[in-house]
Amino acid sequence: MQLLTLPPSPSLATSIRATAQVFEDPRSQALLAHLQQVAPSEASVLIIGETGTGKELVARHIHNLSGRRNGPFVAVNCGAFSESLVEAELFGHEKGAFTGALAAKAGWFEEANGGTLFLDEIGDLPLPIQVKLLRVLQEREVVRLGSRKSIPINVRVLAATNVQLEKAINAGHFREDLYYRLNVVTLSLHPLRDRPGDILPLARHFIRTYSERLSYGPVELSLRAQAKLVEYSWPGNIRELENVIHHSLLTCGDGEIQAQDLRMSNLRLERQEEGPAGAGGSVEDLLQQAFSRLYEEQPGELYEKVENALLRSAYRFCHYNQVHTAQLLGLSRNVTRTRLIAIGELVVNKRRSQEQPLDNRVVRLSI
Ligand SMILES: Nc1ncnc2c1ncn2[C@@H]1O[C@H](COP(=O)(O)OP(=O)(O)OP(=O)(O)O)[C@@H](O)[C@H]1O
Ligand SMILES: [Mg+2]
């Protein structure tokens, strides 16, 4: 078993993140070999993977294997800030640059100087900031907000995303030139279900780490518990496995984790029992999948779009009967009628005081 130990990160003290990595499955070993090749270079790396697949861990590992290992590693979640805030945070600001800028502050680029800047959820970066980021990467200098002075920077940038940026580029949400700048090397992390050889080694790794923390003696996994772990589809990937193991340690007795101690989320179990993800599943699952696609494919104004689609499809389902539609949705007839008119499903013919459903109804979003 391949276990790599990394120095603990003080900023992540509440979890065991970034202290060790397991790469056992052939796919993970191939990834590790690729990672070891590219880490010592200065190349920008784009790390792609579903949630919980270990993107941040891989970024830290690249940093630790690079010539910058003694410099800072600064991790930033680009999706966690508003546009104005992310700009000030990335590039820094002078005193008085905007209301509330009481003192001058270095940005993340300056803080990461001599080290690595990890831009997580890069797909969430607003377009105007993408332009500025590209300029900084090209010119290797930053200008703080409210200043005219350029500050030279020496930073390696690693970026991560859990969405396909190509789609975001096609939809006009992500700049192609920035994409090529960041994506000199791509590392794709497979979901845990596609690297089953990692499941048990990871489980044992988490058992060891958490039982040490809890001051337990050695804890084993029963055979049925092992089978349950291997058979599950792990939609939340390694983070979900970590949580399940942690929880099972709290409930298991006498040094052995049984199958019933492993509590995966019900929603996800249902999906698994009905076959591979995407084939069947509960209504909530299907909705969840449809929503996830919408988040990726049609961001912006989603609330209204989904509400309109729900109204249209219910109206159609009730054969264009307003009263039944209102009952079905649990709305008053008045609200239903007003909304149907607003979305153009119902036209009021004032002269003859008749209401008619439109013939050219289109249910644009089918969920
Ligand atoms: N190869 C690995 N070996 C051991 N632990 C791992 C490995 N990969 C990930 N982990 C653990 O799994 C958890 C999730 O990893 P990480 O936060 O890096 O994932 P992520 O892809 O950045 O997730 P998200 O998309 O939700 O931000 C962390 O606690 C991390 O320590
Ligand atoms: Mg992450």
Coordinates of C-alpha atoms and ligand atoms in Angstrom, one line a residue:
M1 CA 0.0 0.0 0.0
Q2 CA 1.3 3.4 -0.9
L3 CA 1.0 6.0 1.8
L4 CA 2.5 9.4 1.4
T5 CA 2.8 11.6 4.4
L6 CA 2.4 15.3 4.1
P7 CA 3.0 17.9 6.8
P8 CA -0.3 18.8 8.5
S9 CA -1.9 22.0 7.5
P10 CA -2.7 24.3 10.4
S11 CA -5.6 25.9 8.5
L12 CA -7.3 22.6 8.3
A13 CA -6.8 21.4 11.8
T14 CA -10.4 20.3 12.3
S15 CA -10.1 17.5 9.8
I16 CA -7.3 15.1 8.9
R17 CA -7.1 16.6 5.5
A18 CA -3.7 16.7 3.8
T19 CA -1.8 14.6 6.2
A20 CA -1.6 11.4 4.1
Q21 CA -2.8 10.1 0.8
V22 CA -3.8 6.6 -0.3
F23 CA -3.2 5.7 -4.0
E24 CA -3.9 2.0 -4.3
D25 CA -6.1 1.4 -7.3
P26 CA -4.2 1.2 -10.7
R27 CA -6.0 4.4 -11.8
S28 CA -4.8 6.3 -8.7
Q29 CA -1.3 5.0 -9.1
A30 CA -1.3 6.2 -12.7
L31 CA -2.5 9.6 -11.5
L32 CA 0.2 9.6 -8.8
A33 CA 2.9 8.9 -11.4
H34 CA 1.6 11.7 -13.6
L35 CA 1.4 14.0 -10.6
Q36 CA 5.0 13.2 -9.6
Q37 CA 6.2 14.0 -13.2
V38 CA 4.5 17.4 -13.4
A39 CA 4.9 18.6 -9.8
P40 CA 8.5 19.8 -10.0
S41 CA 7.8 21.9 -13.1
E42 CA 6.5 25.4 -12.9
A43 CA 3.5 24.5 -15.1
S44 CA 0.0 25.6 -14.2
V45 CA -2.2 22.6 -13.4
L46 CA -6.0 22.3 -13.8
I47 CA -7.4 19.6 -11.4
I48 CA -10.7 18.3 -12.4
G49 CA -12.9 16.0 -10.3
E50 CA -16.3 15.5 -8.6
T51 CA -16.8 16.8 -5.1
G52 CA -14.8 15.0 -2.5
T53 CA -12.4 13.3 -4.9
G54 CA -9.3 14.9 -3.4
K55 CA -8.7 17.9 -5.5
E56 CA -7.3 20.1 -2.7
L57 CA -5.2 17.2 -1.4
V58 CA -3.7 16.7 -4.8
A59 CA -2.9 20.4 -5.1
R60 CA -1.1 20.3 -1.7
H61 CA 0.8 17.3 -2.8
I62 CA 1.9 19.0 -6.0
H63 CA 3.1 22.0 -3.9
N64 CA 5.0 19.7 -1.5
L65 CA 6.8 17.9 -4.4
S66 CA 7.7 21.1 -6.1
G67 CA 10.7 23.4 -5.6
R68 CA 8.3 25.8 -3.8
R69 CA 7.6 23.4 -0.9
N70 CA 9.2 25.8 1.6
G71 CA 7.1 28.7 0.3
P72 CA 3.4 29.3 1.2
F73 CA 0.5 27.3 -0.1
V74 CA -2.5 29.5 -0.2
A75 CA -5.9 27.9 -1.0
V76 CA -8.8 30.1 -2.1
N77 CA -12.4 29.2 -2.9
C78 CA -13.3 31.4 -5.7
G79 CA -17.0 30.6 -5.3
A80 CA -17.2 31.9 -1.7
F81 CA -16.9 35.6 -2.4
S82 CA -18.9 38.3 -4.2
E83 CA -17.4 39.9 -7.3
S84 CA -16.1 43.0 -5.5
L85 CA -14.8 41.1 -2.6
V86 CA -12.9 38.5 -4.7
E87 CA -11.2 41.2 -6.6
A88 CA -9.9 42.9 -3.4
E89 CA -9.0 39.5 -1.9
L90 CA -7.1 38.3 -4.9
F91 CA -5.2 41.4 -5.8
G92 CA -5.2 43.3 -2.5
H93 CA -6.1 46.9 -1.8
E94 CA -4.8 50.2 -0.5
K95 CA -6.2 52.0 2.4
G96 CA -9.4 53.9 1.3
A97 CA -9.7 52.0 -2.0
F98 CA -13.4 51.4 -1.2
T99 CA -15.8 52.0 1.6
G100 CA -14.6 49.9 4.5
A101 CA -11.0 49.6 3.3
L102 CA -9.6 50.9 6.6
A103 CA -6.1 49.7 6.1
A104 CA -4.0 48.5 3.1
K105 CA -4.1 44.7 2.6
A106 CA -2.0 42.3 0.5
G107 CA -4.0 40.0 -1.7
W108 CA -3.7 36.3 -2.1
F109 CA -1.3 36.6 -4.9
E110 CA 1.1 38.6 -2.7
E111 CA 0.6 36.2 0.2
A112 CA 1.4 33.2 -2.0
N113 CA 4.6 34.9 -3.3
G114 CA 7.4 32.4 -3.6
G115 CA 4.8 29.5 -3.3
T116 CA 1.6 28.2 -4.8
L117 CA -1.8 29.7 -5.1
F118 CA -4.6 27.2 -5.3
L119 CA -7.7 28.6 -6.9
D120 CA -10.6 26.2 -6.0
E121 CA -13.9 26.3 -7.9
I122 CA -12.3 28.4 -10.6
G123 CA -15.5 28.1 -12.7
D124 CA -17.2 30.3 -10.2
L125 CA -14.9 33.3 -10.8
P126 CA -16.9 36.2 -12.3
L127 CA -16.0 37.1 -15.9
P128 CA -14.5 40.6 -15.1
I129 CA -12.2 39.0 -12.5
Q130 CA -11.2 36.4 -15.1
V131 CA -9.9 39.2 -17.3
K132 CA -7.8 40.6 -14.5
L133 CA -6.5 37.2 -13.4
L134 CA -5.4 36.5 -17.0
R135 CA -3.5 39.8 -17.0
V136 CA -1.8 39.0 -13.7
L137 CA -0.7 35.6 -15.0
Q138 CA 0.6 37.0 -18.2
E139 CA 2.4 40.0 -16.7
R140 CA 3.5 38.4 -13.4
E141 CA 2.7 41.4 -11.4
V142 CA -0.3 42.7 -9.5
V143 CA -1.7 46.1 -8.9
R144 CA -3.6 46.5 -5.6
L145 CA -7.0 48.2 -5.8
G146 CA -6.6 51.9 -5.4
S147 CA -2.9 51.8 -6.3
R148 CA -0.9 52.4 -9.4
K149 CA 2.2 50.6 -8.4
S150 CA 2.8 47.1 -9.9
I151 CA 4.1 44.5 -7.5
P152 CA 6.1 41.7 -9.1
I153 CA 4.9 38.3 -8.1
N154 CA 6.4 34.8 -8.3
V155 CA 3.5 32.4 -7.9
R156 CA 2.6 29.0 -9.3
V157 CA -1.1 28.8 -9.9
L158 CA -3.0 25.5 -9.5
A159 CA -6.8 25.6 -10.2
A160 CA -9.6 23.1 -9.6
T161 CA -13.1 22.6 -10.8
N162 CA -15.8 20.1 -10.4
V163 CA -17.6 21.1 -13.6
Q164 CA -16.6 20.8 -17.2
L165 CA -15.1 24.1 -18.0
E166 CA -15.6 23.5 -21.7
K167 CA -19.3 23.7 -21.1
A168 CA -18.9 27.0 -19.2
I169 CA -16.8 28.3 -22.1
N170 CA -19.5 27.4 -24.6
A171 CA -22.1 29.0 -22.5
G172 CA -20.0 32.2 -22.3
H173 CA -19.3 32.0 -18.6
F174 CA -15.6 31.2 -18.7
R175 CA -12.9 32.8 -20.9
E176 CA -11.2 30.4 -23.3
D177 CA -7.9 32.3 -23.1
L178 CA -7.8 31.9 -19.3
Y179 CA -8.7 28.3 -19.6
Y180 CA -5.7 27.6 -21.8
R181 CA -3.5 29.6 -19.5
L182 CA -4.5 27.6 -16.5
N183 CA -4.7 24.3 -18.2
V184 CA -1.1 23.6 -19.2
V185 CA -1.5 20.2 -17.5
T186 CA -4.8 18.5 -16.6
L187 CA -5.1 16.1 -13.8
S188 CA -8.5 14.3 -13.8
L189 CA -9.4 12.6 -10.5
H190 CA -11.7 9.7 -11.1
P191 CA -14.8 9.3 -8.8
L192 CA -14.3 6.7 -6.1
R193 CA -16.7 4.3 -7.8
D194 CA -14.4 4.1 -10.8
R195 CA -11.4 3.2 -8.6
P196 CA -12.8 0.5 -6.4
G197 CA -9.3 -0.7 -5.4
D198 CA -9.0 2.5 -3.3
I199 CA -12.1 1.9 -1.2
L200 CA -10.8 -0.6 1.5
P201 CA -7.3 0.9 1.8
L202 CA -8.9 4.3 2.3
A203 CA -11.4 2.9 4.8
R204 CA -8.5 1.3 6.8
H205 CA -6.6 4.5 6.6
F206 CA -9.5 6.5 8.0
I207 CA -10.1 3.9 10.6
R208 CA -6.5 4.1 11.8
T209 CA -6.5 7.9 11.8
Y210 CA -9.8 8.4 13.5
S211 CA -9.4 5.6 16.1
E212 CA -6.0 7.1 17.1
R213 CA -7.8 10.5 17.5
L214 CA -10.5 8.9 19.6
S215 CA -7.9 7.0 21.6
Y216 CA -9.3 3.6 20.6
G217 CA -7.4 0.4 20.3
P218 CA -7.2 -1.4 16.9
V219 CA -10.5 -1.6 15.0
E220 CA -11.3 -4.2 12.3
L221 CA -13.9 -4.3 9.5
S222 CA -16.2 -7.3 9.4
L223 CA -16.4 -9.1 6.0
R224 CA -20.0 -7.9 5.5
A225 CA -19.0 -4.4 6.2
Q226 CA -16.2 -4.7 3.7
A227 CA -18.6 -5.9 1.1
K228 CA -21.0 -3.1 1.8
L229 CA -18.3 -0.5 1.4
V230 CA -17.1 -1.9 -1.9
E231 CA -20.6 -2.3 -3.4
Y232 CA -21.7 1.3 -2.6
S233 CA -21.5 3.9 -5.3
W234 CA -20.0 6.8 -3.2
P235 CA -21.6 9.8 -4.8
G236 CA -19.8 12.0 -2.2
N237 CA -16.5 10.2 -3.0
I238 CA -13.7 10.1 -0.5
R239 CA -15.2 12.8 1.8
E240 CA -18.3 10.7 2.1
L241 CA -16.3 7.6 2.9
E242 CA -14.3 9.5 5.5
N243 CA -17.5 10.7 7.2
V244 CA -19.1 7.2 7.1
I245 CA -16.1 5.6 8.7
H246 CA -15.8 8.4 11.3
H247 CA -19.4 7.9 12.2
S248 CA -19.2 4.1 12.3
L249 CA -16.3 4.3 14.8
L250 CA -18.6 6.3 17.1
T251 CA -21.3 3.6 17.1
C252 CA -19.4 0.3 16.7
G253 CA -18.7 -1.8 19.7
D254 CA -15.9 -4.3 20.6
G255 CA -13.3 -3.3 18.0
E256 CA -15.1 -4.4 14.9
I257 CA -17.2 -2.3 12.5
Q258 CA -20.3 -4.2 11.3
A259 CA -22.3 -3.6 8.2
Q260 CA -25.1 -1.9 10.2
D261 CA -22.6 0.5 11.6
L262 CA -22.0 1.9 8.2
R263 CA -24.7 4.5 7.6
M264 CA -24.7 5.8 4.1
S265 CA -27.3 8.5 3.3
N266 CA -30.7 6.9 2.5
L267 CA -31.2 9.0 -0.6
R268 CA -28.0 7.6 -2.0
L269 CA -28.8 4.0 -1.0
E270 CA -32.1 4.2 -2.8
R271 CA -30.3 5.2 -6.0
Q272 CA -27.8 2.4 -5.6
E273 CA -30.5 -0.2 -5.1
E274 CA -32.3 0.8 -8.2
G275 CA -29.2 0.4 -10.3
P276 CA -26.4 2.6 -11.5
A277 CA -26.7 6.3 -10.9
G278 CA -29.0 7.9 -13.4
A279 CA -31.0 4.8 -14.1
G280 CA -34.2 5.2 -12.1
G281 CA -34.2 6.4 -8.6
S282 CA -36.7 8.2 -6.4
V283 CA -38.5 11.3 -7.5
E284 CA -36.2 13.4 -5.3
D285 CA -33.2 11.8 -6.9
L286 CA -34.5 12.5 -10.4
L287 CA -35.2 16.1 -9.5
Q288 CA -31.8 16.4 -7.9
Q289 CA -30.2 15.1 -11.1
A290 CA -32.3 17.5 -13.3
F291 CA -31.4 20.4 -11.0
S292 CA -27.7 19.6 -11.1
R293 CA -27.8 19.6 -14.9
L294 CA -29.6 22.9 -14.9
Y295 CA -27.0 24.4 -12.5
E296 CA -24.3 23.5 -14.9
E297 CA -26.1 24.2 -18.2
Q298 CA -28.3 27.1 -17.5
P299 CA -27.1 29.1 -14.6
G300 CA -28.9 32.4 -13.9
E301 CA -32.6 33.1 -13.4
L302 CA -33.1 29.5 -12.6
Y303 CA -35.6 30.1 -9.9
E304 CA -38.0 31.7 -12.3
K305 CA -37.4 29.2 -15.0
V306 CA -38.0 26.3 -12.8
E307 CA -41.2 27.8 -11.3
N308 CA -42.5 28.6 -14.8
A309 CA -41.7 25.1 -16.0
L310 CA -43.5 23.6 -13.0
L311 CA -46.6 25.7 -13.6
R312 CA -46.7 24.9 -17.3
S313 CA -46.3 21.2 -16.9
A314 CA -48.9 21.0 -14.1
Y315 CA -51.3 23.0 -16.3
R316 CA -50.8 20.6 -19.1
F317 CA -51.1 17.6 -16.8
C318 CA -54.5 18.9 -15.7
H319 CA -55.6 19.3 -19.2
Y320 CA -55.6 23.1 -19.0
N321 CA -58.0 23.2 -16.1
Q322 CA -57.0 26.1 -13.7
V323 CA -58.9 24.7 -10.7
H324 CA -57.2 21.3 -10.9
T325 CA -53.8 22.9 -11.5
A326 CA -54.3 25.1 -8.4
Q327 CA -55.2 22.0 -6.3
L328 CA -52.4 20.0 -7.7
L329 CA -49.8 22.6 -6.8
G330 CA -51.4 23.7 -3.5
L331 CA -52.0 27.2 -4.7
S332 CA -55.0 29.4 -4.7
R333 CA -56.9 29.6 -8.0
N334 CA -56.2 33.3 -8.2
V335 CA -52.5 32.9 -7.8
T336 CA -52.5 30.1 -10.3
R337 CA -54.4 32.2 -12.8
T338 CA -52.2 35.3 -12.4
R339 CA -49.1 33.2 -12.8
L340 CA -50.5 31.4 -15.9
I341 CA -51.2 34.8 -17.5
A342 CA -47.8 36.2 -16.5
I343 CA -46.0 33.3 -18.2
G344 CA -48.2 33.6 -21.3
E345 CA -50.0 30.3 -20.8
L346 CA -53.4 31.9 -20.5
V347 CA -54.7 34.8 -22.6
V348 CA -57.6 36.8 -21.4
N349 CA -59.9 37.8 -24.2
K350 CA -61.3 41.0 -22.7
R351 CA -64.0 41.6 -25.4
R352 CA -65.7 38.3 -24.8
S353 CA -64.4 37.9 -21.3
Q354 CA -63.1 34.5 -22.1
E355 CA -59.9 32.8 -21.0
Q356 CA -58.1 30.5 -23.4
P357 CA -55.0 28.4 -23.0
L358 CA -52.5 29.2 -25.6
D359 CA -52.1 26.7 -28.4
N360 CA -48.4 27.1 -28.8
R361 CA -47.5 26.0 -25.3
V362 CA -44.0 24.9 -25.0
V363 CA -42.7 23.2 -21.8
R364 CA -39.2 24.5 -22.1
L365 CA -37.8 22.8 -19.1
S366 CA -38.8 19.2 -18.6
I367 CA -38.0 17.9 -15.1
Ligands
LIG1 N1 -5.9 9.9 -1.9 C1 -6.3 10.2 -0.7 N2 -5.9 9.6 0.4 C2 -6.4 9.9 1.6 N3 -7.3 10.8 1.9 C3 -7.8 11.5 0.8 C4 -7.3 11.2 -0.5 N4 -8.0 12.0 -1.3 C5 -8.9 12.7 -0.6 N5 -8.7 12.4 0.7 C6 -9.5 13.0 1.8 O1 -10.8 13.2 1.4 C7 -11.4 14.4 1.8 C8 -11.8 15.2 0.6 O2 -10.6 15.7 -0.1 P1 -10.5 17.1 -0.8 O3 -11.1 18.1 0.1 O4 -9.1 17.3 -1.3 O5 -11.5 16.9 -2.0 P2 -12.1 18.0 -3.0 O6 -12.1 17.3 -4.4 O7 -11.3 19.3 -2.9 O8 -13.6 18.2 -2.5 P3 -14.6 19.4 -2.9 O9 -14.9 19.3 -4.4 O10 -15.8 19.1 -2.1 O11 -13.9 20.7 -2.5 C9 -10.3 15.1 2.6 O12 -10.5 14.9 4.0 C10 -9.0 14.4 2.2 O13 -8.1 14.3 3.2
MG2 MG -12.0 21.2 -2.5

